[in-house]
PDB file of C-alpha atoms in Angstrom:
ATOM      1  CA  MET A  18      90.663  99.382  93.922  1.00 44.00           C
ATOM      2  CA  HIS A  19      93.304 101.779  95.179  1.00 51.00           C
ATOM      3  CA  SER A  20      94.293 100.870  98.726  1.00 50.00           C
ATOM      4  CA  ASP A  21      94.401 104.460  99.993  1.00 60.00           C
ATOM      5  CA  ASN A  22      91.526 106.436 101.484  1.00 78.00           C
ATOM      6  CA  PRO A  23      89.346 107.755  98.601  1.00 81.00           C
ATOM      7  CA  LYS A  24      89.186 111.209 100.174  1.00 86.00           C
ATOM      8  CA  VAL A  25      92.985 111.351 100.325  1.00 89.00           C
ATOM      9  CA  LEU A  26      93.208 110.221  96.712  1.00 91.00           C
ATOM     10  CA  ILE A  27      90.809 112.888  95.515  1.00 93.00           C
ATOM     11  CA  ARG A  28      92.543 115.563  97.584  1.00 94.00           C
ATOM     12  CA  THR A  29      95.923 114.539  96.182  1.00 95.00           C
ATOM     13  CA  ALA A  30      94.558 114.494  92.627  1.00 96.00           C
ATOM     14  CA  ARG A  31      93.037 117.948  93.008  1.00 97.00           C
ATOM     15  CA  THR A  32      96.280 119.293  94.440  1.00 97.00           C
ATOM     16  CA  VAL A  33      98.121 117.937  91.392  1.00 97.00           C
ATOM     17  CA  GLY A  34      95.520 119.310  88.989  1.00 97.00           C
ATOM     18  CA  TRP A  35      95.419 122.832  90.357  1.00 98.00           C
ATOM     19  CA  SER A  36      99.196 122.922  90.784  1.00 98.00           C
ATOM     20  CA  GLN A  37      99.610 121.965  87.123  1.00 98.00           C
ATOM     21  CA  LEU A  38      97.168 124.686  86.071  1.00 97.00           C
ATOM     22  CA  ALA A  39      99.067 127.177  88.228  1.00 97.00           C
ATOM     23  CA  LEU A  40     102.345 126.083  86.621  1.00 97.00           C
ATOM     24  CA  ILE A  41     100.915 126.542  83.119  1.00 97.00           C
ATOM     25  CA  ALA A  42      99.553 129.987  84.045  1.00 96.00           C
ATOM     26  CA  LEU A  43     102.890 130.927  85.621  1.00 97.00           C
ATOM     27  CA  GLY A  44     104.761 129.900  82.485  1.00 94.00           C
ATOM     28  CA  ILE A  45     102.481 131.949  80.232  1.00 94.00           C
ATOM     29  CA  ALA A  46     102.589 134.992  82.512  1.00 94.00           C
ATOM     30  CA  THR A  47     106.376 134.803  82.811  1.00 94.00           C
ATOM     31  CA  SER A  48     106.791 134.564  79.035  1.00 92.00           C
ATOM     32  CA  VAL A  49     104.469 137.489  78.319  1.00 91.00           C
ATOM     33  CA  LEU A  50     105.213 139.859  81.199  1.00 93.00           C
ATOM     34  CA  VAL A  51     108.807 139.155  82.243  1.00 94.00           C
ATOM     35  CA  SER A  52     110.857 137.086  79.795  1.00 91.00           C
ATOM     36  CA  LYS A  53     109.974 138.687  76.473  1.00 90.00           C
ATOM     37  CA  GLY A  54     113.210 139.540  74.687  1.00 90.00           C
ATOM     38  CA  ILE A  55     115.500 138.122  77.400  1.00 91.00           C
ATOM     39  CA  ASP A  56     114.680 134.413  77.162  1.00 89.00           C
ATOM     40  CA  ILE A  57     116.595 132.530  74.461  1.00 87.00           C
ATOM     41  CA  ASN A  58     114.005 129.755  74.635  1.00 84.00           C
ATOM     42  CA  LEU A  59     111.451 132.163  73.159  1.00 78.00           C
ATOM     43  CA  SER A  60     113.766 133.305  70.363  1.00 75.00           C
ATOM     44  CA  ALA A  61     116.484 131.815  68.185  1.00 69.00           C
ATOM     45  CA  ASP A  62     118.428 135.104  68.103  1.00 79.00           C
ATOM     46  CA  VAL A  63     121.268 134.755  70.610  1.00 88.00           C
ATOM     47  CA  GLU A  64     122.811 138.170  69.898  1.00 88.00           C
ATOM     48  CA  SER A  65     119.541 140.064  70.257  1.00 90.00           C
ATOM     49  CA  THR A  66     118.689 138.222  73.449  1.00 91.00           C
ATOM     50  CA  ALA A  67     122.132 138.918  74.918  1.00 91.00           C
ATOM     51  CA  ARG A  68     121.862 142.635  74.085  1.00 91.00           C
ATOM     52  CA  ASN A  69     118.437 142.837  75.700  1.00 92.00           C
ATOM     53  CA  MET A  70     119.741 141.108  78.805  1.00 93.00           C
ATOM     54  CA  LEU A  71     122.355 143.836  79.303  1.00 90.00           C
ATOM     55  CA  ASP A  72     119.543 146.314  80.040  1.00 90.00           C
ATOM     56  CA  ALA A  73     117.167 144.035  81.951  1.00 91.00           C
ATOM     57  CA  GLU A  74     118.614 143.475  85.420  1.00 92.00           C
ATOM     58  CA  THR A  75     115.271 143.671  87.241  1.00 94.00           C
ATOM     59  CA  ARG A  76     113.444 141.409  84.801  1.00 94.00           C
ATOM     60  CA  LEU A  77     116.279 138.873  84.938  1.00 95.00           C
ATOM     61  CA  ARG A  78     116.033 138.703  88.719  1.00 95.00           C
ATOM     62  CA  ALA A  79     112.248 138.395  88.507  1.00 96.00           C
ATOM     63  CA  LYS A  80     112.610 135.576  85.982  1.00 95.00           C
ATOM     64  CA  ALA A  81     114.994 133.742  88.316  1.00 95.00           C
ATOM     65  CA  TYR A  82     112.569 133.836  91.250  1.00 97.00           C
ATOM     66  CA  LEU A  83     109.657 132.796  89.039  1.00 96.00           C
ATOM     67  CA  VAL A  84     111.686 129.817  87.795  1.00 96.00           C
ATOM     68  CA  CYS A  85     112.202 128.821  91.438  1.00 97.00           C
ATOM     69  CA  LEU A  86     108.451 129.052  92.020  1.00 97.00           C
ATOM     70  CA  GLY A  87     107.898 126.905  88.945  1.00 97.00           C
ATOM     71  CA  PHE A  88     110.339 124.327  90.294  1.00 97.00           C
ATOM     72  CA  ALA A  89     108.408 124.185  93.576  1.00 97.00           C
ATOM     73  CA  LEU A  90     105.105 123.656  91.747  1.00 97.00           C
ATOM     74  CA  GLY A  91     106.692 121.017  89.520  1.00 97.00           C
ATOM     75  CA  THR A  92     107.956 119.149  92.567  1.00 97.00           C
ATOM     76  CA  VAL A  93     104.469 119.118  94.114  1.00 98.00           C
ATOM     77  CA  ILE A  94     103.058 117.775  90.832  1.00 98.00           C
ATOM     78  CA  SER A  95     105.683 115.033  90.469  1.00 98.00           C
ATOM     79  CA  VAL A  96     105.324 113.815  94.052  1.00 98.00           C
ATOM     80  CA  GLY A  97     101.535 113.905  93.790  1.00 97.00           C
ATOM     81  CA  LEU A  98     101.535 111.864  90.585  1.00 98.00           C
ATOM     82  CA  PHE A  99     103.861 109.346  92.205  1.00 98.00           C
ATOM     83  CA  LEU A 100     101.529 108.961  95.191  1.00 96.00           C
ATOM     84  CA  LEU A 101      98.518 108.477  92.914  1.00 95.00           C
ATOM     85  CA  LEU A 102     100.140 105.996  90.559  1.00 96.00           C
ATOM     86  CA  LYS A 103     102.585 103.917  92.619  1.00 95.00           C
ATOM     87  CA  PRO A 104     100.013 101.135  93.299  1.00 94.00           C
ATOM     88  CA  TYR A 105      99.824 100.496  89.546  1.00 94.00           C
ATOM     89  CA  GLY A 106     103.552 100.185  88.935  1.00 95.00           C
ATOM     90  CA  ARG A 107     105.854 101.158  91.788  1.00 95.00           C
ATOM     91  CA  LEU A 108     109.075 100.731  89.794  1.00 97.00           C
ATOM     92  CA  LEU A 109     107.855 102.827  86.866  1.00 97.00           C
ATOM     93  CA  ALA A 110     106.291 105.434  89.155  1.00 97.00           C
ATOM     94  CA  THR A 111     109.525 105.736  91.144  1.00 97.00           C
ATOM     95  CA  SER A 112     111.554 105.999  87.936  1.00 98.00           C
ATOM     96  CA  CYS A 113     109.230 108.694  86.587  1.00 97.00           C
ATOM     97  CA  LEU A 114     109.479 110.629  89.852  1.00 98.00           C
ATOM     98  CA  THR A 115     113.276 110.463  89.772  1.00 97.00           C
ATOM     99  CA  VAL A 116     113.454 111.485  86.106  1.00 97.00           C
ATOM    100  CA  SER A 117     110.908 114.257  86.609  1.00 97.00           C
ATOM    101  CA  LEU A 118     112.816 115.725  89.560  1.00 97.00           C
ATOM    102  CA  THR A 119     116.026 115.541  87.517  1.00 97.00           C
ATOM    103  CA  GLY A 120     114.328 117.511  84.758  1.00 96.00           C
ATOM    104  CA  GLY A 121     113.157 120.006  87.359  1.00 96.00           C
ATOM    105  CA  VAL A 122     116.696 120.532  88.635  1.00 96.00           C
ATOM    106  CA  LEU A 123     117.876 121.165  85.072  1.00 95.00           C
ATOM    107  CA  SER A 124     115.124 123.738  84.611  1.00 93.00           C
ATOM    108  CA  LEU A 125     116.177 125.334  87.895  1.00 94.00           C
ATOM    109  CA  LEU A 126     119.551 126.074  86.322  1.00 95.00           C
ATOM    110  CA  GLY A 127     117.668 128.696  84.319  1.00 93.00           C
ATOM    111  CA  ALA A 128     117.339 130.674  87.553  1.00 95.00           C
ATOM    112  CA  VAL A 129     121.096 130.460  88.082  1.00 95.00           C
ATOM    113  CA  PHE A 130     121.842 131.707  84.583  1.00 95.00           C
ATOM    114  CA  ALA A 131     119.306 134.532  84.945  1.00 94.00           C
ATOM    115  CA  MET A 132     120.927 135.626  88.214  1.00 95.00           C
ATOM    116  CA  ASN A 133     124.365 135.432  86.613  1.00 93.00           C
ATOM    117  CA  ALA A 134     123.133 137.624  83.770  1.00 93.00           C
ATOM    118  CA  ALA A 135     121.632 140.131  86.236  1.00 93.00           C
ATOM    119  CA  GLU A 136     124.983 140.415  87.999  1.00 91.00           C
ATOM    120  CA  ILE A 137     126.838 140.905  84.718  1.00 90.00           C
ATOM    121  CA  ALA A 138     124.347 143.603  83.747  1.00 88.00           C
ATOM    122  CA  SER A 139     124.477 145.471  87.043  1.00 85.00           C
ATOM    123  CA  ALA A 140     127.726 144.847  88.960  1.00 73.00           C
ATOM    124  CA  PRO A 141     130.221 147.748  88.610  1.00 77.00           C
ATOM    125  CA  ALA A 142     133.076 145.248  88.558  1.00 70.00           C
ATOM    126  CA  TYR A 143     132.000 143.921  85.173  1.00 74.00           C
ATOM    127  CA  ALA A 144     131.903 147.436  83.767  1.00 71.00           C
ATOM    128  CA  SER A 145     135.483 148.069  84.904  1.00 74.00           C
ATOM    129  CA  ILE A 146     137.108 144.755  83.928  1.00 73.00           C
ATOM    130  CA  THR A 147     135.313 144.140  80.625  1.00 75.00           C
ATOM    131  CA  ASN A 148     134.355 146.116  77.573  1.00 81.00           C
ATOM    132  CA  GLU A 149     130.947 146.064  75.853  1.00 82.00           C
ATOM    133  CA  ALA A 150     131.855 143.239  73.487  1.00 86.00           C
ATOM    134  CA  GLN A 151     133.111 141.048  76.330  1.00 88.00           C
ATOM    135  CA  ARG A 152     129.987 141.662  78.400  1.00 87.00           C
ATOM    136  CA  LEU A 153     127.884 140.782  75.380  1.00 88.00           C
ATOM    137  CA  MET A 154     129.828 137.550  74.987  1.00 91.00           C
ATOM    138  CA  LEU A 155     129.292 136.706  78.662  1.00 90.00           C
ATOM    139  CA  MET A 156     125.569 137.309  78.240  1.00 92.00           C
ATOM    140  CA  GLY A 157     125.569 135.080  75.190  1.00 92.00           C
ATOM    141  CA  ILE A 158     127.122 132.287  77.228  1.00 94.00           C
ATOM    142  CA  GLN A 159     124.413 132.644  79.900  1.00 93.00           C
ATOM    143  CA  ALA A 160     121.691 132.610  77.244  1.00 92.00           C
ATOM    144  CA  THR A 161     123.140 129.553  75.502  1.00 92.00           C
ATOM    145  CA  SER A 162     123.536 127.703  78.800  1.00 94.00           C
ATOM    146  CA  ASP A 163     119.905 128.487  79.625  1.00 92.00           C
ATOM    147  CA  TYR A 164     118.845 127.155  76.212  1.00 91.00           C
ATOM    148  CA  THR A 165     120.747 123.916  76.735  1.00 93.00           C
ATOM    149  CA  SER A 166     119.475 123.249  80.251  1.00 94.00           C
ATOM    150  CA  PHE A 167     115.883 124.081  79.284  1.00 93.00           C
ATOM    151  CA  HIS A 168     115.817 121.750  76.310  1.00 93.00           C
ATOM    152  CA  LEU A 169     117.423 118.894  78.207  1.00 95.00           C
ATOM    153  CA  SER A 170     114.865 119.472  80.951  1.00 96.00           C
ATOM    154  CA  LEU A 171     112.048 119.446  78.394  1.00 95.00           C
ATOM    155  CA  VAL A 172     113.142 116.117  76.929  1.00 96.00           C
ATOM    156  CA  ILE A 173     113.646 114.473  80.325  1.00 97.00           C
ATOM    157  CA  SER A 174     110.406 115.833  81.788  1.00 97.00           C
ATOM    158  CA  SER A 175     108.432 114.745  78.716  1.00 97.00           C
ATOM    159  CA  VAL A 176     109.725 111.187  79.113  1.00 97.00           C
ATOM    160  CA  ALA A 177     108.649 111.243  82.769  1.00 97.00           C
ATOM    161  CA  HIS A 178     105.207 112.580  81.829  1.00 97.00           C
ATOM    162  CA  GLY A 179     104.927 109.806  79.271  1.00 97.00           C
ATOM    163  CA  GLY A 180     105.524 107.252  82.012  1.00 98.00           C
ATOM    164  CA  PHE A 181     102.933 108.862  84.285  1.00 98.00           C
ATOM    165  CA  PHE A 182     100.377 108.967  81.462  1.00 98.00           C
ATOM    166  CA  TYR A 183     101.068 105.289  80.746  1.00 98.00           C
ATOM    167  CA  LEU A 184     100.272 104.468  84.368  1.00 97.00           C
ATOM    168  CA  PHE A 185      97.096 106.542  84.141  1.00 97.00           C
ATOM    169  CA  LEU A 186      96.154 104.562  81.029  1.00 96.00           C
ATOM    170  CA  ARG A 187      96.903 101.305  82.787  1.00 94.00           C
ATOM    171  CA  SER A 188      95.103 102.233  86.004  1.00 94.00           C
ATOM    172  CA  GLY A 189      91.854 103.653  84.655  1.00 93.00           C
ATOM    173  CA  LEU A 190      92.018 106.532  87.163  1.00 95.00           C
ATOM    174  CA  ILE A 191      91.200 109.053  84.415  1.00 96.00           C
ATOM    175  CA  PRO A 192      89.409 108.761  81.050  1.00 95.00           C
ATOM    176  CA  THR A 193      91.299 106.644  78.529  1.00 96.00           C
ATOM    177  CA  VAL A 194      91.276 109.378  75.885  1.00 97.00           C
ATOM    178  CA  ILE A 195      93.122 111.820  78.170  1.00 97.00           C
ATOM    179  CA  ALA A 196      95.692 109.240  79.238  1.00 97.00           C
ATOM    180  CA  ALA A 197      96.294 107.967  75.690  1.00 97.00           C
ATOM    181  CA  TRP A 198      96.602 111.462  74.219  1.00 98.00           C
ATOM    182  CA  GLY A 199      98.955 112.499  77.017  1.00 97.00           C
ATOM    183  CA  LEU A 200     101.145 109.444  76.472  1.00 98.00           C
ATOM    184  CA  PHE A 201     101.322 110.109  72.734  1.00 98.00           C
ATOM    185  CA  THR A 202     102.074 113.836  72.955  1.00 97.00           C
ATOM    186  CA  SER A 203     104.616 113.463  75.778  1.00 97.00           C
ATOM    187  CA  LEU A 204     106.665 110.958  73.810  1.00 97.00           C
ATOM    188  CA  LEU A 205     106.178 113.027  70.640  1.00 96.00           C
ATOM    189  CA  VAL A 206     107.693 116.087  72.313  1.00 96.00           C
ATOM    190  CA  ALA A 207     110.687 114.101  73.592  1.00 96.00           C
ATOM    191  CA  VAL A 208     111.315 112.507  70.192  1.00 96.00           C
ATOM    192  CA  MET A 209     110.851 115.707  68.192  1.00 95.00           C
ATOM    193  CA  ILE A 210     113.095 117.824  70.425  1.00 94.00           C
ATOM    194  CA  VAL A 211     115.898 115.291  70.032  1.00 94.00           C
ATOM    195  CA  ALA A 212     115.249 114.641  66.327  1.00 94.00           C
ATOM    196  CA  ARG A 213     115.350 118.283  65.296  1.00 89.00           C
ATOM    197  CA  ASP A 214     118.942 118.507  66.535  1.00 87.00           C
ATOM    198  CA  PHE A 215     119.824 116.037  63.780  1.00 93.00           C
ATOM    199  CA  VAL A 216     117.179 116.952  61.180  1.00 90.00           C
ATOM    200  CA  PRO A 217     117.104 120.781  60.948  1.00 85.00           C
ATOM    201  CA  ALA A 218     113.864 120.771  58.932  1.00 86.00           C
ATOM    202  CA  LEU A 219     112.018 119.556  62.034  1.00 84.00           C
ATOM    203  CA  GLY A 220     113.013 122.756  63.827  1.00 80.00           C
ATOM    204  CA  GLN A 221     110.640 124.927  61.799  1.00 85.00           C
ATOM    205  CA  SER A 222     108.472 127.071  64.057  1.00 84.00           C
ATOM    206  CA  THR A 223     105.185 125.689  62.702  1.00 90.00           C
ATOM    207  CA  ILE A 224     106.227 122.129  63.495  1.00 91.00           C
ATOM    208  CA  THR A 225     107.469 123.059  66.967  1.00 89.00           C
ATOM    209  CA  ILE A 226     104.294 124.987  67.767  1.00 91.00           C
ATOM    210  CA  SER A 227     102.148 122.085  66.570  1.00 94.00           C
ATOM    211  CA  PHE A 228     103.563 119.419  68.856  1.00 93.00           C
ATOM    212  CA  MET A 229     103.954 121.790  71.806  1.00 94.00           C
ATOM    213  CA  VAL A 230     100.307 122.883  71.547  1.00 95.00           C
ATOM    214  CA  ALA A 231      99.224 119.232  71.287  1.00 96.00           C
ATOM    215  CA  ASN A 232     101.126 118.512  74.499  1.00 96.00           C
ATOM    216  CA  LEU A 233      99.664 121.604  76.186  1.00 96.00           C
ATOM    217  CA  VAL A 234      96.154 120.357  75.369  1.00 97.00           C
ATOM    218  CA  ALA A 235      96.972 117.036  77.047  1.00 97.00           C
ATOM    219  CA  LEU A 236      98.338 118.737  80.174  1.00 97.00           C
ATOM    220  CA  LEU A 237      95.342 121.079  80.372  1.00 97.00           C
ATOM    221  CA  ALA A 238      92.913 118.184  79.989  1.00 97.00           C
ATOM    222  CA  LEU A 239      94.669 116.218  82.734  1.00 97.00           C
ATOM    223  CA  SER A 240      94.878 119.262  85.012  1.00 97.00           C
ATOM    224  CA  LEU A 241      91.210 120.161  84.628  1.00 97.00           C
ATOM    225  CA  TYR A 242      90.043 116.589  85.161  1.00 97.00           C
ATOM    226  CA  LEU A 243      92.173 116.094  88.262  1.00 97.00           C
ATOM    227  CA  GLY A 244      91.419 119.561  89.617  1.00 96.00           C
ATOM    228  CA  ILE A 245      87.645 119.321  89.165  1.00 95.00           C
ATOM    229  CA  LYS A 246      86.817 115.622  89.471  1.00 93.00           C
ATOM    230  CA  GLY A 247      89.856 114.097  91.128  1.00 92.00           C
ATOM    231  CA  VAL A 248      90.315 110.458  90.133  1.00 91.00           C
ATOM    232  CA  ARG A 249      87.996 107.484  89.797  1.00 86.00           C
ATOM    233  CA  VAL A 250      87.775 105.823  93.182  1.00 76.00           C
ATOM    234  CA  ASP A 251      86.918 102.426  91.670  1.00 72.00           C
ATOM    235  CA  PRO A 252      88.869 102.432  88.393  1.00 69.00           C
ATOM    236  CA  VAL A 253      88.777  99.642  85.852  1.00 62.00           C
ATOM    237  CA  PRO A 254      92.446  98.933  84.951  1.00 65.00           C
ATOM    238  CA  LEU A 255      93.346  97.913  81.418  1.00 64.00           C
TER     239      LEU A 255
END
């Protein structure tokens, strides 16, 4: 049995669950309503993205603040998972928390690059000291930097999620099928993101969509279970 008060456990679990659902909804809304055409992570076309960024100062600033909100939600989720799972493996839970927060900081760099791009697009100084081609190149650098930080964050965060799902599997706090599927898809995402840098064929959009959707299903299942039911107060560990 978990040593903490059951009511505190359930409250913590529900906070994690609803925060994760909010983070997923925020990501979808940001992609559809704000980042379309100006987020290199949604497109492989650096030049087109850079050109769009030159005329999207307001959306770039909005994206930056939404990334900050996402970082805050991610921090709540990581700390909550640590509190739930530390009795079942303090060293692993602490490592996962540290890795997860590191991934969050890398994702937060996306806000910095978006703000940089907004300044390049709007500040009169850039219009006077650079020509159109130079501004486009600067935007391309911001877009590429965002791509790099996002993908490193995705790999690192997926490894951390894998560790948390392993502890869920070990603890029995949630159904085995959710924990096992989450462990599998989290590690799959981390492996595939790294592997496609060395095997270009793995970067095909259908393959990427497949493993990302599989991981999304795992996160949704975990979020809904934690948000609605909390955790099992008297789990049966493996």
